[in-house]
Amino acid sequence: MIAEEEIINFVAGLVGVLTIRPLPGDGSPEISWGDTFFYYAPDGAVPVATQPFATIVTKNYPGDETSRLDRPNTYRLNIAAGKREFTRWTGHTPRETFSNAIDPGGDDTIIPHPVYGSAGWLAVVNPGPRTDADARELLRTAHRIARARYERRTRSTSPSGQKHL
């Protein structure tokens, strides 16, 4: 298994990444403590109305228990890979119905995210040697998508914050 810190350092090394690691006392919800969220934010501020492009979760969330993250030494890397990569990895578009034959708790296997697959997210529980290179490439892709989205939003907004018509 690849250590969480190795993934965190890899993603944090990409240009313009803001890494958020909620902890007790920082005002974040308790459920998020111990998890990691990656945003494309070259100014160092969490973009308004933007989701992270990748996350690392270390526990089950309500409604998201199928990966069995309550096992010791288990975490899941979640990647907003986009429609193209999602389709390449799964053989179907994010909004298509797909087989439930995939074990969402299986280690070192890239799968549709058990909750956010319909939004083009992929996931891997306990990334290891089989998924390391692919997960890093998917993280680079998610970063590029987030960067492009940020740049489009920046171009479409004037200095006063008003959208151009």
Coordinates of N, CA and C in Angstrom, one line a residue:
M1 N 0.8 -1.2 0.0 CA 0.0 0.0 0.0 C 0.9 1.2 0.0
I2 N 0.5 2.2 -0.8 CA 1.2 3.5 -0.8 C 0.7 4.3 0.4
A3 N 1.6 4.9 1.1 CA 1.3 5.8 2.2 C 0.5 7.0 1.8
E4 N -0.5 7.4 2.6 CA -1.3 8.6 2.3 C -0.3 9.8 2.1
E5 N 0.7 9.9 3.0 CA 1.6 11.1 2.9 C 2.3 11.1 1.5
E6 N 2.6 10.0 0.9 CA 3.2 10.0 -0.4 C 2.3 10.6 -1.4
I7 N 1.0 10.2 -1.4 CA 0.0 10.8 -2.3 C -0.2 12.3 -2.0
I8 N -0.3 12.7 -0.7 CA -0.5 14.1 -0.4 C 0.7 14.9 -0.9
N9 N 1.9 14.4 -0.7 CA 3.1 15.2 -1.2 C 3.1 15.3 -2.7
F10 N 2.7 14.2 -3.4 CA 2.7 14.2 -4.8 C 1.7 15.3 -5.3
V11 N 0.5 15.3 -4.8 CA -0.6 16.2 -5.3 C -0.2 17.6 -4.9
A12 N 0.3 17.8 -3.6 CA 0.7 19.1 -3.2 C 1.8 19.7 -4.0
G13 N 2.6 18.9 -4.7 CA 3.7 19.3 -5.6 C 3.2 19.8 -6.9
L14 N 1.9 19.6 -7.3 CA 1.4 20.1 -8.5 C 1.2 21.6 -8.4
V15 N 1.3 22.3 -9.5 CA 1.2 23.8 -9.5 C -0.1 24.3 -9.0
G16 N -0.2 25.2 -8.1 CA -1.4 25.9 -7.7 C -2.3 25.1 -6.8
V17 N -1.8 24.0 -6.2 CA -2.7 23.2 -5.4 C -2.8 23.7 -3.9
L18 N -4.0 23.8 -3.4 CA -4.2 24.1 -2.0 C -4.6 22.8 -1.4
T19 N -3.9 22.3 -0.4 CA -4.2 21.1 0.4 C -4.8 21.5 1.7
I20 N -6.0 20.9 2.0 CA -6.6 21.2 3.3 C -6.8 19.9 4.0
R21 N -6.3 19.9 5.3 CA -6.3 18.7 6.1 C -7.0 19.1 7.4
P22 N -8.4 19.0 7.5 CA -9.1 19.4 8.7 C -8.6 18.7 9.9
L23 N -8.6 19.5 11.0 CA -8.2 19.0 12.3 C -9.2 19.5 13.4
P24 N -9.2 18.9 14.6 CA -10.0 19.4 15.7 C -9.6 20.9 16.0
G25 N -10.6 21.7 16.2 CA -10.4 23.1 16.6 C -10.2 24.0 15.4
D26 N -10.2 23.6 14.2 CA -10.0 24.5 13.1 C -11.3 25.0 12.5
G27 N -12.5 24.6 13.1 CA -13.8 25.0 12.6 C -14.4 24.1 11.6
S28 N -13.7 23.1 11.2 CA -14.2 22.1 10.2 C -15.1 21.1 10.9
P29 N -16.0 20.5 10.1 CA -16.9 19.5 10.7 C -16.1 18.3 11.2
E30 N -16.5 17.7 12.3 CA -15.7 16.6 12.9 C -15.6 15.4 11.9
I31 N -16.6 15.2 11.1 CA -16.5 14.1 10.2 C -15.3 14.2 9.2
S32 N -14.9 15.4 8.9 CA -13.8 15.6 8.0 C -12.4 15.5 8.6
W33 N -12.3 15.5 9.9 CA -11.0 15.4 10.6 C -10.2 14.2 10.1
G34 N -9.0 14.4 9.7 CA -8.2 13.3 9.3 C -8.2 13.1 7.8
D35 N -9.1 13.7 7.1 CA -9.2 13.5 5.6 C -8.4 14.7 5.0
T36 N -8.2 14.6 3.7 CA -7.4 15.6 2.9 C -8.2 15.9 1.7
F37 N -8.2 17.2 1.4 CA -8.9 17.8 0.2 C -8.0 18.6 -0.6
F38 N -8.0 18.4 -1.9 CA -7.1 19.1 -2.8 C -7.9 20.0 -3.8
Y39 N -7.6 21.3 -3.8 CA -8.2 22.2 -4.7 C -7.2 22.9 -5.6
Y40 N -7.6 23.2 -6.8 CA -6.7 24.1 -7.6 C -7.0 25.5 -7.2
A41 N -6.1 26.2 -6.5 CA -6.3 27.5 -5.9 C -5.0 28.2 -5.9
P42 N -4.5 28.8 -7.0 CA -3.2 29.4 -7.1 C -3.0 30.6 -6.2
D43 N -4.2 31.2 -5.7 CA -4.1 32.3 -4.8 C -4.1 31.8 -3.3
G44 N -4.2 30.5 -3.1 CA -4.2 30.0 -1.8 C -5.5 30.1 -1.0
A45 N -6.6 30.5 -1.7 CA -7.9 30.5 -1.0 C -8.8 29.5 -1.7
V46 N -9.6 28.8 -0.9 CA -10.5 27.9 -1.4 C -11.5 28.6 -2.4
P47 N -11.5 28.2 -3.6 CA -12.4 28.8 -4.6 C -13.9 28.7 -4.1
V48 N -14.7 29.7 -4.4 CA -16.1 29.8 -4.0 C -16.8 28.8 -4.9
A49 N -17.8 28.1 -4.4 CA -18.6 27.2 -5.1 C -17.8 26.2 -6.0
T50 N -16.7 25.7 -5.4 CA -15.9 24.7 -6.2 C -15.7 23.5 -5.3
Q51 N -15.8 22.3 -5.9 CA -15.4 21.1 -5.1 C -13.9 20.8 -5.3
P52 N -13.4 20.0 -4.4 CA -12.0 19.6 -4.6 C -11.9 18.7 -5.8
F53 N -10.7 18.7 -6.4 CA -10.5 17.8 -7.6 C -10.0 16.4 -7.1
A54 N -9.7 16.2 -5.9 CA -9.3 14.9 -5.3 C -9.4 15.0 -3.8
T55 N -9.7 13.9 -3.2 CA -9.7 13.8 -1.7 C -9.1 12.5 -1.3
I56 N -8.8 12.4 0.0 CA -8.4 11.2 0.6 C -9.3 11.1 1.9
V57 N -10.1 10.0 1.9 CA -10.9 9.9 3.1 C -10.5 8.6 3.9
T58 N -10.6 8.8 5.2 CA -10.0 7.7 6.1 C -11.1 7.0 6.9
K59 N -12.4 7.3 6.6 CA -13.4 6.7 7.4 C -14.7 6.7 6.5
N60 N -15.7 5.9 7.0 CA -17.0 5.9 6.3 C -17.7 7.2 6.6
Y61 N -18.4 7.6 5.6 CA -19.3 8.8 5.8 C -20.7 8.3 5.7
P62 N -21.7 9.0 6.3 CA -23.0 8.5 6.2 C -23.5 8.3 4.8
G63 N -24.0 7.2 4.4 CA -24.4 6.9 3.1 C -23.3 6.4 2.2
D64 N -22.1 6.3 2.7 CA -20.9 5.9 1.9 C -20.1 5.0 2.8
E65 N -20.7 3.8 3.0 CA -20.0 2.8 3.8 C -19.5 1.6 3.1
T66 N -19.8 1.5 1.8 CA -19.5 0.3 1.0 C -18.0 0.0 0.8
S67 N -17.2 1.0 0.9 CA -15.7 0.8 0.8 C -15.1 0.2 2.1
R68 N -15.9 0.2 3.1 CA -15.5 -0.4 4.4 C -14.2 0.3 4.9
L69 N -14.2 1.6 5.0 CA -13.1 2.4 5.4 C -12.9 2.3 6.9
D70 N -13.7 1.6 7.6 CA -13.6 1.4 9.0 C -12.6 0.3 9.4
R71 N -12.0 -0.3 8.3 CA -11.0 -1.3 8.6 C -9.7 -0.6 9.0
P72 N -8.8 -1.3 9.8 CA -7.5 -0.7 10.1 C -6.7 -0.4 8.9
N73 N -6.0 0.7 8.9 CA -5.0 1.1 7.9 C -5.7 1.1 6.5
T74 N -6.9 1.7 6.4 CA -7.6 1.8 5.1 C -8.0 3.2 4.8
Y75 N -7.7 3.6 3.6 CA -8.2 4.9 3.1 C -8.6 4.8 1.7
R76 N -9.3 5.8 1.2 CA -9.7 5.8 -0.2 C -9.3 7.1 -0.9
L77 N -8.6 7.0 -2.0 CA -8.3 8.1 -2.8 C -9.4 8.3 -3.8
N78 N -10.0 9.5 -3.9 CA -11.1 9.9 -4.7 C -10.6 10.9 -5.7
I79 N -10.9 10.7 -7.0 CA -10.4 11.6 -8.1 C -11.5 12.0 -9.0
A80 N -11.7 13.3 -9.2 CA -12.6 13.9 -10.2 C -12.0 13.8 -11.5
A81 N -12.0 12.6 -12.1 CA -11.3 12.3 -13.3 C -11.9 12.9 -14.6
G82 N -13.2 13.2 -14.5 CA -13.8 13.7 -15.7 C -14.4 12.6 -16.6
K83 N -15.4 13.0 -17.4 CA -16.1 12.0 -18.2 C -15.2 11.1 -19.1
R84 N -14.2 11.7 -19.7 CA -13.4 11.0 -20.7 C -12.6 9.9 -19.9
E85 N -11.9 10.2 -18.9 CA -11.2 9.2 -18.1 C -12.1 8.2 -17.4
F86 N -13.2 8.7 -16.9 CA -14.2 7.8 -16.3 C -14.6 6.7 -17.3
T87 N -15.0 7.2 -18.5 CA -15.4 6.2 -19.5 C -14.3 5.3 -19.9
R88 N -13.1 5.8 -20.0 CA -12.0 4.9 -20.4 C -11.8 3.8 -19.3
W89 N -11.9 4.2 -18.1 CA -11.6 3.2 -17.0 C -12.8 2.3 -16.7
T90 N -14.0 2.7 -17.0 CA -15.1 1.9 -16.6 C -15.9 1.3 -17.8
G91 N -15.7 1.8 -19.0 CA -16.4 1.3 -20.1 C -17.8 1.9 -20.3
H92 N -18.1 2.9 -19.5 CA -19.4 3.6 -19.6 C -19.3 5.0 -19.1
T93 N -20.3 5.8 -19.6 CA -20.3 7.2 -19.1 C -20.7 7.3 -17.7
P94 N -20.4 8.4 -17.0 CA -20.7 8.5 -15.6 C -22.2 8.4 -15.3
R95 N -23.1 8.8 -16.2 CA -24.5 8.8 -15.9 C -25.2 7.5 -16.3
E96 N -24.5 6.6 -17.0 CA -25.0 5.3 -17.3 C -25.1 4.3 -16.1
T97 N -26.1 3.5 -16.1 CA -26.2 2.5 -15.1 C -25.1 1.4 -15.3
F98 N -24.4 1.0 -14.3 CA -23.4 0.0 -14.5 C -23.6 -1.1 -13.4
S99 N -22.8 -2.2 -13.7 CA -22.9 -3.4 -12.9 C -22.5 -3.1 -11.4
N100 N -23.1 -3.7 -10.5 CA -22.7 -3.6 -9.1 C -21.8 -4.8 -8.7
A101 N -21.2 -5.4 -9.7 CA -20.3 -6.6 -9.5 C -19.0 -6.1 -8.9
I102 N -18.7 -4.8 -9.0 CA -17.4 -4.3 -8.5 C -17.5 -4.2 -7.0
D103 N -16.4 -4.7 -6.3 CA -16.3 -4.6 -4.9 C -15.8 -3.2 -4.5
P104 N -16.6 -2.3 -4.0 CA -16.1 -0.9 -3.7 C -15.1 -0.9 -2.5
G105 N -14.9 -2.0 -1.9 CA -13.9 -2.1 -0.8 C -12.7 -2.8 -1.2
G106 N -12.6 -3.3 -2.4 CA -11.4 -4.0 -2.9 C -10.2 -3.1 -2.9
D107 N -9.1 -3.6 -2.5 CA -7.8 -2.8 -2.4 C -7.2 -2.7 -3.8
D108 N -6.5 -1.6 -4.0 CA -5.6 -1.4 -5.2 C -6.3 -1.6 -6.5
T109 N -7.5 -1.2 -6.6 CA -8.3 -1.3 -7.9 C -9.0 0.0 -8.1
I110 N -8.9 0.5 -9.3 CA -9.6 1.8 -9.7 C -11.0 1.4 -10.1
I111 N -11.9 2.1 -9.4 CA -13.4 1.8 -9.6 C -14.1 3.1 -9.7
P112 N -15.4 3.0 -10.2 CA -16.3 4.2 -10.1 C -16.5 4.6 -8.6
H113 N -16.4 5.8 -8.3 CA -16.7 6.2 -6.9 C -18.0 5.7 -6.5
P114 N -18.1 5.0 -5.3 CA -19.4 4.4 -4.9 C -20.6 5.4 -4.7
V115 N -20.3 6.7 -4.5 CA -21.4 7.6 -4.4 C -21.3 8.7 -5.5
Y116 N -20.2 9.1 -5.9 CA -20.0 10.2 -6.9 C -19.6 9.7 -8.3
G117 N -19.7 8.4 -8.6 CA -19.4 7.9 -9.9 C -20.2 8.6 -11.0
S118 N -21.5 9.0 -10.7 CA -22.3 9.6 -11.7 C -21.8 11.0 -12.0
A119 N -20.9 11.6 -11.2 CA -20.3 12.9 -11.5 C -18.9 12.7 -12.1
G120 N -18.5 11.5 -12.5 CA -17.3 11.3 -13.1 C -16.1 11.1 -12.2
W121 N -16.4 10.7 -10.9 CA -15.3 10.5 -10.0 C -14.9 9.0 -10.0
L122 N -13.6 8.8 -9.9 CA -13.1 7.4 -9.7 C -12.5 7.3 -8.3
A123 N -12.3 6.1 -7.9 CA -11.7 5.9 -6.5 C -10.9 4.7 -6.5
V124 N -10.0 4.7 -5.5 CA -9.1 3.5 -5.3 C -8.9 3.4 -3.8
V125 N -9.3 2.2 -3.2 CA -9.0 1.9 -1.8 C -7.6 1.4 -1.7
N126 N -6.9 1.9 -0.7 CA -5.5 1.5 -0.5 C -4.7 1.3 -1.7
P127 N -4.5 2.5 -2.4 CA -3.7 2.4 -3.7 C -2.3 1.6 -3.4
G128 N -1.9 0.9 -4.3 CA -0.7 0.1 -4.2 C 0.0 0.0 -5.5
P129 N 0.9 -1.0 -5.7 CA 1.7 -1.1 -6.9 C 0.9 -1.2 -8.2
R130 N -0.2 -1.9 -8.1 CA -1.0 -2.1 -9.3 C -1.6 -0.8 -9.8
T131 N -2.0 0.2 -8.9 CA -2.6 1.4 -9.3 C -1.8 2.6 -9.2
D132 N -0.6 2.6 -8.7 CA 0.2 3.7 -8.4 C 0.4 4.7 -9.6
A133 N 0.9 4.2 -10.6 CA 1.2 5.0 -11.8 C -0.1 5.5 -12.4
D134 N -1.1 4.7 -12.5 CA -2.4 5.1 -13.1 C -3.1 6.2 -12.2
A135 N -3.0 6.0 -10.9 CA -3.7 7.0 -10.0 C -3.0 8.3 -10.1
R136 N -1.6 8.3 -10.2 CA -0.9 9.6 -10.3 C -1.3 10.3 -11.7
E137 N -1.4 9.5 -12.7 CA -1.9 10.1 -14.0 C -3.3 10.6 -13.9
L138 N -4.2 9.9 -13.2 CA -5.5 10.4 -13.0 C -5.5 11.7 -12.2
L139 N -4.7 11.7 -11.2 CA -4.6 13.0 -10.4 C -4.1 14.1 -11.2
R140 N -3.1 13.9 -12.1 CA -2.6 15.0 -13.0 C -3.8 15.4 -13.9
T141 N -4.6 14.5 -14.4 CA -5.7 14.8 -15.3 C -6.7 15.6 -14.5
A142 N -7.1 15.2 -13.3 CA -8.0 15.9 -12.5 C -7.5 17.4 -12.2
H143 N -6.2 17.5 -11.9 CA -5.6 18.8 -11.7 C -5.8 19.7 -12.9
R144 N -5.5 19.1 -14.1 CA -5.6 19.9 -15.3 C -7.1 20.4 -15.6
I145 N -8.0 19.5 -15.3 CA -9.4 19.8 -15.4 C -9.8 21.0 -14.4
A146 N -9.4 20.8 -13.2 CA -9.6 21.9 -12.2 C -9.0 23.2 -12.6
R147 N -7.8 23.1 -13.1 CA -7.1 24.3 -13.5 C -7.8 25.0 -14.6
A148 N -8.2 24.2 -15.6 CA -9.0 24.8 -16.8 C -10.3 25.4 -16.3
R149 N -11.0 24.8 -15.4 CA -12.2 25.3 -14.9 C -12.0 26.6 -14.1
Y150 N -10.9 26.7 -13.3 CA -10.6 27.9 -12.6 C -10.2 29.0 -13.6
E151 N -9.5 28.7 -14.6 CA -9.1 29.7 -15.6 C -10.3 30.2 -16.4
R152 N -11.2 29.3 -16.7 CA -12.5 29.8 -17.4 C -13.3 30.7 -16.5
R153 N -13.4 30.4 -15.3 CA -14.1 31.2 -14.3 C -13.4 32.6 -14.2
T154 N -12.1 32.6 -14.1 CA -11.4 33.8 -13.9 C -11.5 34.7 -15.1
R155 N -11.5 34.1 -16.3 CA -11.6 34.9 -17.6 C -13.0 35.5 -17.7
S156 N -14.0 34.8 -17.2 CA -15.4 35.2 -17.4 C -15.9 36.2 -16.3
T157 N -15.0 36.5 -15.4 CA -15.4 37.5 -14.4 C -14.5 38.7 -14.4
S158 N -15.1 39.9 -14.5 CA -14.3 41.1 -14.5 C -13.7 41.4 -13.2
P159 N -12.8 42.3 -13.1 CA -12.1 42.7 -11.8 C -13.1 43.1 -10.7
S160 N -14.3 43.6 -11.1 CA -15.2 44.0 -10.1 C -16.1 42.8 -9.6
G161 N -15.8 41.6 -10.2 CA -16.5 40.5 -9.8 C -17.8 40.2 -10.5
Q162 N -18.1 41.1 -11.5 CA -19.3 40.9 -12.3 C -19.0 40.0 -13.5
K163 N -20.0 39.2 -13.8 CA -19.8 38.3 -15.0 C -20.0 39.1 -16.3
H164 N -19.2 38.8 -17.3 CA -19.4 39.5 -18.6 C -20.6 38.9 -19.3
L165 N -21.3 39.8 -20.0 CA -22.5 39.3 -20.7 C -22.1 38.9 -22.1

